Short mmCIF file of N, CA and C in Angstrom, two decimals:
data_model
loop_
_atom_site.label_atom_id
_atom_site.label_comp_id
_atom_site.label_asym_id
_atom_site.label_seq_id
_atom_site.Cartn_x
_atom_site.Cartn_y
_atom_site.Cartn_z
N MET A 8 172.63 -113.11 -99.49
CA MET A 8 172.37 -113.98 -98.33
C MET A 8 173.91 -114.29 -97.73
N ALA A 9 173.83 -114.17 -96.47
CA ALA A 9 175.09 -114.51 -95.78
C ALA A 9 175.39 -115.94 -95.64
N LYS A 10 176.64 -116.31 -95.70
CA LYS A 10 177.06 -118.01 -95.74
C LYS A 10 177.54 -118.12 -94.34
N ALA A 11 177.48 -119.24 -93.88
CA ALA A 11 177.97 -119.76 -92.55
C ALA A 11 179.49 -119.72 -92.74
N PHE A 12 180.11 -119.14 -91.78
CA PHE A 12 181.75 -119.36 -91.85
C PHE A 12 182.32 -120.57 -91.92
N THR A 13 181.59 -121.59 -91.35
CA THR A 13 182.11 -123.01 -91.38
C THR A 13 182.04 -123.59 -92.81
N LYS A 14 181.02 -123.17 -93.54
CA LYS A 14 180.92 -123.63 -94.92
C LYS A 14 182.03 -123.03 -95.70
N LEU A 15 182.25 -121.75 -95.58
CA LEU A 15 183.11 -121.05 -96.32
C LEU A 15 184.65 -121.62 -95.97
N ARG A 16 184.81 -121.87 -94.68
CA ARG A 16 186.08 -122.44 -94.22
C ARG A 16 186.48 -123.85 -94.93
N GLN A 17 185.28 -124.53 -95.06
CA GLN A 17 185.41 -125.91 -95.68
C GLN A 17 185.93 -125.85 -97.16
N LYS A 18 185.61 -124.62 -97.80
CA LYS A 18 186.11 -124.57 -99.17
C LYS A 18 187.55 -124.03 -99.31
N MET A 19 188.12 -123.62 -98.17
CA MET A 19 189.57 -123.21 -98.28
C MET A 19 190.51 -124.25 -98.11
N SER A 20 191.57 -124.13 -98.79
CA SER A 20 192.63 -125.05 -98.72
C SER A 20 193.14 -125.32 -97.43
N LYS A 21 193.69 -126.46 -97.19
CA LYS A 21 194.25 -126.89 -95.79
C LYS A 21 195.25 -125.85 -95.32
N VAL A 22 196.05 -125.35 -96.27
CA VAL A 22 197.04 -124.29 -95.73
C VAL A 22 196.52 -122.80 -95.49
N ALA A 23 195.42 -122.66 -96.26
CA ALA A 23 194.60 -121.32 -95.97
C ALA A 23 194.00 -121.44 -94.68
N GLN A 24 193.38 -122.66 -94.33
CA GLN A 24 192.87 -123.06 -92.91
C GLN A 24 193.74 -122.59 -91.86
N GLU A 25 194.96 -123.44 -92.03
CA GLU A 25 195.77 -123.31 -90.98
C GLU A 25 196.33 -121.81 -90.80
N HIS A 26 196.60 -121.27 -91.97
CA HIS A 26 196.98 -119.82 -91.78
C HIS A 26 196.00 -118.98 -91.07
N SER A 27 194.54 -119.17 -91.45
CA SER A 27 193.60 -118.36 -90.81
C SER A 27 193.53 -118.71 -89.31
N SER A 28 193.64 -120.08 -88.81
CA SER A 28 193.72 -120.39 -87.56
C SER A 28 194.93 -119.66 -86.87
N GLU A 29 196.00 -119.62 -87.36
CA GLU A 29 197.19 -118.90 -86.79
C GLU A 29 196.95 -117.55 -86.47
N ILE A 30 196.24 -116.65 -87.39
CA ILE A 30 196.14 -115.39 -87.22
C ILE A 30 194.97 -115.22 -86.18
N ALA A 31 193.93 -115.90 -86.12
CA ALA A 31 193.03 -115.97 -85.26
C ALA A 31 193.47 -116.13 -83.81
N GLN A 32 194.42 -117.15 -83.52
CA GLN A 32 195.10 -117.24 -82.30
C GLN A 32 195.98 -116.26 -81.94
N LYS A 33 196.50 -115.50 -82.82
CA LYS A 33 197.43 -114.31 -82.29
C LYS A 33 196.51 -113.39 -81.84
N ILE A 34 195.47 -113.04 -82.49
CA ILE A 34 194.35 -111.99 -82.37
C ILE A 34 193.92 -112.43 -80.67
N LEU A 35 193.51 -113.52 -80.56
CA LEU A 35 192.82 -113.85 -79.32
C LEU A 35 193.97 -113.65 -78.20
N VAL A 36 195.30 -113.91 -78.36
CA VAL A 36 195.99 -113.95 -77.41
C VAL A 36 196.48 -112.64 -77.08
N SER A 37 196.45 -111.64 -77.97
CA SER A 37 196.78 -110.28 -77.58
C SER A 37 195.70 -109.15 -78.00
N MET A 38 195.01 -108.54 -77.11
CA MET A 38 193.92 -107.71 -77.54
C MET A 38 193.80 -106.66 -76.28
N PRO A 39 193.23 -105.33 -76.64
CA PRO A 39 193.04 -104.43 -75.50
C PRO A 39 192.01 -104.67 -74.73
N LEU A 40 191.96 -104.08 -73.51
CA LEU A 40 190.83 -104.28 -72.62
C LEU A 40 189.47 -104.34 -73.19
N GLN A 41 189.00 -103.28 -73.98
CA GLN A 41 187.93 -103.01 -74.54
C GLN A 41 187.37 -104.26 -75.31
N GLU A 42 188.30 -104.83 -76.22
CA GLU A 42 187.96 -105.82 -77.07
C GLU A 42 187.67 -107.03 -76.20
N LEU A 43 188.61 -107.12 -75.09
CA LEU A 43 188.50 -108.30 -74.27
C LEU A 43 187.09 -108.31 -73.50
N ARG A 44 186.66 -107.09 -73.06
CA ARG A 44 185.46 -107.05 -72.42
C ARG A 44 184.39 -107.45 -73.37
N GLN A 45 184.43 -106.95 -74.69
CA GLN A 45 183.41 -107.38 -75.67
C GLN A 45 183.47 -108.78 -75.95
N ALA A 46 184.52 -109.34 -76.18
CA ALA A 46 184.78 -110.95 -76.54
C ALA A 46 184.10 -111.48 -75.28
N ARG A 47 184.05 -111.29 -74.09
CA ARG A 47 183.38 -111.80 -72.90
C ARG A 47 182.08 -111.49 -72.81
N GLU A 48 181.35 -110.61 -73.89
CA GLU A 48 180.29 -110.17 -73.95
C GLU A 48 179.60 -109.52 -72.79
N MET A 49 180.37 -108.56 -72.28
CA MET A 49 179.89 -107.68 -71.25
C MET A 49 180.02 -106.26 -71.66
N SER A 50 178.92 -105.55 -71.22
CA SER A 50 178.98 -104.05 -71.62
C SER A 50 179.74 -103.47 -70.69
N GLN A 51 180.13 -101.91 -70.88
CA GLN A 51 180.72 -101.33 -69.77
C GLN A 51 179.85 -101.01 -68.47
N LYS A 52 178.74 -101.10 -68.93
CA LYS A 52 177.52 -100.88 -67.77
C LYS A 52 177.52 -101.98 -66.86
N GLN A 53 177.52 -103.28 -67.49
CA GLN A 53 177.68 -104.37 -66.52
C GLN A 53 178.93 -104.39 -65.80
N LEU A 54 180.11 -104.30 -66.43
CA LEU A 54 181.34 -104.25 -65.78
C LEU A 54 181.41 -103.27 -64.57
N ALA A 55 180.83 -101.96 -64.81
CA ALA A 55 180.76 -100.91 -63.92
C ALA A 55 179.86 -101.47 -62.63
N GLU A 56 178.70 -101.96 -62.90
CA GLU A 56 177.88 -102.61 -61.75
C GLU A 56 178.80 -103.63 -61.02
N ALA A 57 179.32 -104.52 -61.72
CA ALA A 57 180.16 -105.73 -60.97
C ALA A 57 181.31 -104.88 -60.22
N LEU A 58 181.77 -103.78 -60.50
CA LEU A 58 182.93 -102.96 -59.83
C LEU A 58 182.48 -102.03 -58.97
N SER A 59 181.30 -101.92 -58.85
CA SER A 59 180.55 -100.76 -57.97
C SER A 59 181.15 -99.50 -58.41
N VAL A 60 181.18 -99.01 -59.75
CA VAL A 60 181.75 -97.68 -60.06
C VAL A 60 180.82 -97.34 -61.35
N ARG A 61 181.01 -96.06 -61.82
CA ARG A 61 180.37 -95.56 -62.91
C ARG A 61 180.65 -96.05 -64.14
N GLN A 62 179.90 -96.06 -65.09
CA GLN A 62 180.36 -96.59 -66.55
C GLN A 62 181.26 -95.86 -67.16
N ALA A 63 181.25 -94.24 -66.86
CA ALA A 63 182.27 -93.41 -67.17
C ALA A 63 183.81 -93.95 -66.89
N SER A 64 183.93 -94.49 -65.65
CA SER A 64 185.13 -95.10 -64.93
C SER A 64 185.69 -96.19 -65.76
N ILE A 65 184.75 -96.95 -66.35
CA ILE A 65 185.20 -98.12 -67.19
C ILE A 65 185.82 -97.68 -68.56
N SER A 66 184.94 -96.63 -69.14
CA SER A 66 185.46 -96.08 -70.34
C SER A 66 186.93 -95.53 -70.04
N LYS A 67 187.00 -94.73 -69.02
CA LYS A 67 188.38 -94.13 -68.87
C LYS A 67 189.37 -95.10 -68.62
N LEU A 68 189.29 -96.25 -67.87
CA LEU A 68 190.13 -97.31 -67.57
C LEU A 68 190.59 -97.97 -68.95
N GLU A 69 189.63 -98.08 -69.86
CA GLU A 69 189.84 -98.95 -71.14
C GLU A 69 190.73 -98.05 -72.15
N ARG A 70 190.78 -96.87 -71.76
CA ARG A 70 191.57 -95.91 -72.64
C ARG A 70 193.02 -95.63 -72.03
N ARG A 71 193.11 -95.93 -70.93
CA ARG A 71 194.66 -95.65 -70.19
C ARG A 71 195.57 -96.57 -70.81
N THR A 72 196.79 -96.13 -70.80
CA THR A 72 198.01 -96.98 -71.18
C THR A 72 198.94 -97.14 -69.94
N ASP A 73 198.48 -96.62 -68.77
CA ASP A 73 199.08 -96.86 -67.50
C ASP A 73 198.16 -96.83 -66.43
N MET A 74 198.19 -97.78 -65.79
CA MET A 74 197.27 -98.16 -64.65
C MET A 74 197.98 -98.92 -63.41
N TYR A 75 197.22 -98.71 -62.42
CA TYR A 75 197.62 -99.57 -61.14
C TYR A 75 197.33 -101.17 -61.47
N ILE A 76 198.19 -101.92 -60.95
CA ILE A 76 197.92 -103.32 -61.16
C ILE A 76 196.77 -103.79 -60.49
N HIS A 77 196.39 -103.34 -59.27
CA HIS A 77 195.18 -103.66 -58.54
C HIS A 77 193.81 -103.41 -59.40
N SER A 78 193.97 -102.15 -60.16
CA SER A 78 193.01 -101.77 -60.90
C SER A 78 192.52 -102.84 -62.04
N LEU A 79 193.66 -103.25 -62.81
CA LEU A 79 193.61 -104.11 -63.79
C LEU A 79 193.18 -105.38 -63.49
N ARG A 80 193.64 -105.86 -62.16
CA ARG A 80 193.24 -107.14 -61.71
C ARG A 80 191.86 -107.03 -61.26
N HIS A 81 191.34 -106.03 -60.74
CA HIS A 81 189.74 -106.09 -60.40
C HIS A 81 188.93 -105.98 -61.69
N TYR A 82 189.42 -105.25 -62.82
CA TYR A 82 188.89 -105.40 -63.98
C TYR A 82 188.61 -106.92 -64.61
N ILE A 83 189.91 -107.55 -64.74
CA ILE A 83 189.90 -108.83 -65.21
C ILE A 83 189.09 -109.84 -64.24
N GLU A 84 188.98 -109.74 -63.04
CA GLU A 84 188.28 -110.74 -62.03
C GLU A 84 186.77 -110.33 -62.18
N ALA A 85 186.29 -109.08 -62.58
CA ALA A 85 184.94 -108.83 -62.66
C ALA A 85 184.27 -109.37 -63.79
N MET A 86 185.26 -109.80 -64.82
CA MET A 86 185.04 -110.69 -65.98
C MET A 86 185.08 -112.13 -65.76
N GLY A 87 185.36 -112.36 -64.57
CA GLY A 87 185.58 -113.86 -64.32
C GLY A 87 186.82 -114.45 -64.42
N GLY A 88 187.89 -113.59 -64.76
CA GLY A 88 189.21 -113.95 -65.03
C GLY A 88 190.33 -113.95 -63.98
N HIS A 89 191.34 -114.43 -64.08
CA HIS A 89 192.47 -114.16 -63.27
C HIS A 89 193.82 -113.50 -63.76
N LEU A 90 194.23 -112.71 -63.31
CA LEU A 90 195.44 -111.67 -63.84
C LEU A 90 196.67 -112.43 -63.47
N ASP A 91 197.60 -112.66 -64.34
CA ASP A 91 198.87 -113.34 -63.95
C ASP A 91 199.89 -112.28 -64.75
N ILE A 92 200.94 -112.06 -64.10
CA ILE A 92 202.02 -111.18 -64.69
C ILE A 92 203.34 -112.03 -65.08
N ILE A 93 203.60 -112.22 -66.26
CA ILE A 93 204.92 -112.92 -66.70
C ILE A 93 205.79 -112.22 -67.19
N ALA A 94 206.99 -112.32 -66.69
CA ALA A 94 208.13 -111.86 -67.28
C ALA A 94 208.86 -112.70 -68.31
N ARG A 95 209.02 -112.25 -69.47
CA ARG A 95 209.77 -113.16 -70.53
C ARG A 95 211.25 -112.86 -70.66
N PHE A 96 212.03 -113.83 -70.81
CA PHE A 96 213.34 -113.64 -71.05
C PHE A 96 213.92 -114.43 -72.12
N PRO A 97 215.02 -114.06 -72.75
CA PRO A 97 215.64 -115.22 -73.59
C PRO A 97 215.89 -116.55 -73.29
N ASP A 98 216.02 -116.84 -71.90
CA ASP A 98 216.13 -118.08 -71.56
C ASP A 98 215.07 -118.76 -70.81
N GLY A 99 213.90 -118.07 -70.77
CA GLY A 99 212.58 -118.50 -70.17
C GLY A 99 211.60 -117.43 -69.53
N GLU A 100 210.64 -118.04 -68.89
CA GLU A 100 209.51 -117.09 -68.36
C GLU A 100 209.55 -117.30 -66.84
N VAL A 101 209.06 -116.21 -66.35
CA VAL A 101 208.95 -116.26 -64.83
C VAL A 101 207.64 -115.64 -64.46
N ARG A 102 206.86 -116.27 -63.68
CA ARG A 102 205.59 -115.80 -63.22
C ARG A 102 205.90 -114.72 -62.03
N VAL A 103 205.61 -113.47 -62.21
CA VAL A 103 205.64 -112.57 -60.95
C VAL A 103 204.61 -112.80 -60.02
N ASN A 104 204.89 -113.10 -58.75
CA ASN A 104 203.66 -113.16 -57.83
C ASN A 104 203.71 -112.01 -56.85
N GLN A 105 204.54 -111.07 -56.77
CA GLN A 105 204.64 -110.00 -55.77
C GLN A 105 203.35 -109.30 -55.48
N PHE A 106 202.44 -109.29 -56.60
CA PHE A 106 201.37 -108.37 -56.65
C PHE A 106 200.10 -109.11 -56.32
N GLU A 107 200.22 -110.39 -56.17
CA GLU A 107 198.89 -111.37 -55.82
C GLU A 107 198.19 -111.13 -54.51
N ASN A 108 198.83 -110.55 -53.60
CA ASN A 108 198.11 -110.27 -52.12
C ASN A 108 198.09 -109.00 -51.80
N ILE A 109 198.05 -107.97 -52.75
CA ILE A 109 197.95 -106.52 -52.48
C ILE A 109 196.67 -106.23 -51.72
N ASP A 110 195.57 -106.85 -52.16
CA ASP A 110 194.15 -106.43 -51.74
C ASP A 110 193.99 -107.13 -50.42
N LYS A 111 194.75 -108.08 -50.10
CA LYS A 111 194.41 -109.04 -48.96
C LYS A 111 195.11 -108.61 -47.73
N LYS A 112 196.03 -107.60 -47.73
CA LYS A 112 196.73 -106.98 -46.62
C LYS A 112 195.92 -106.35 -45.83
#
């Protein structure tokens, strides 16, 4: 019989619990589009309907390693999110806003 994760977690040492939480946060902060869609509990078909495209287009988009920013923005917004582009440098971060109004022109 399966045990609830919360009960198993309670049996872990505090150090193990903290380590587990750190790993979970790293996983949640960085994930491919397909996993992000699944985490948002959306199917490719649902996302395709929201974007008015075919399901095959979603599948192709999720496998791409190079895409237009507006395509990525539409994908993220169809899931209820907002795309921010952050440039990270040794002395700080900068939010790049050049692409925010592409579709509004």
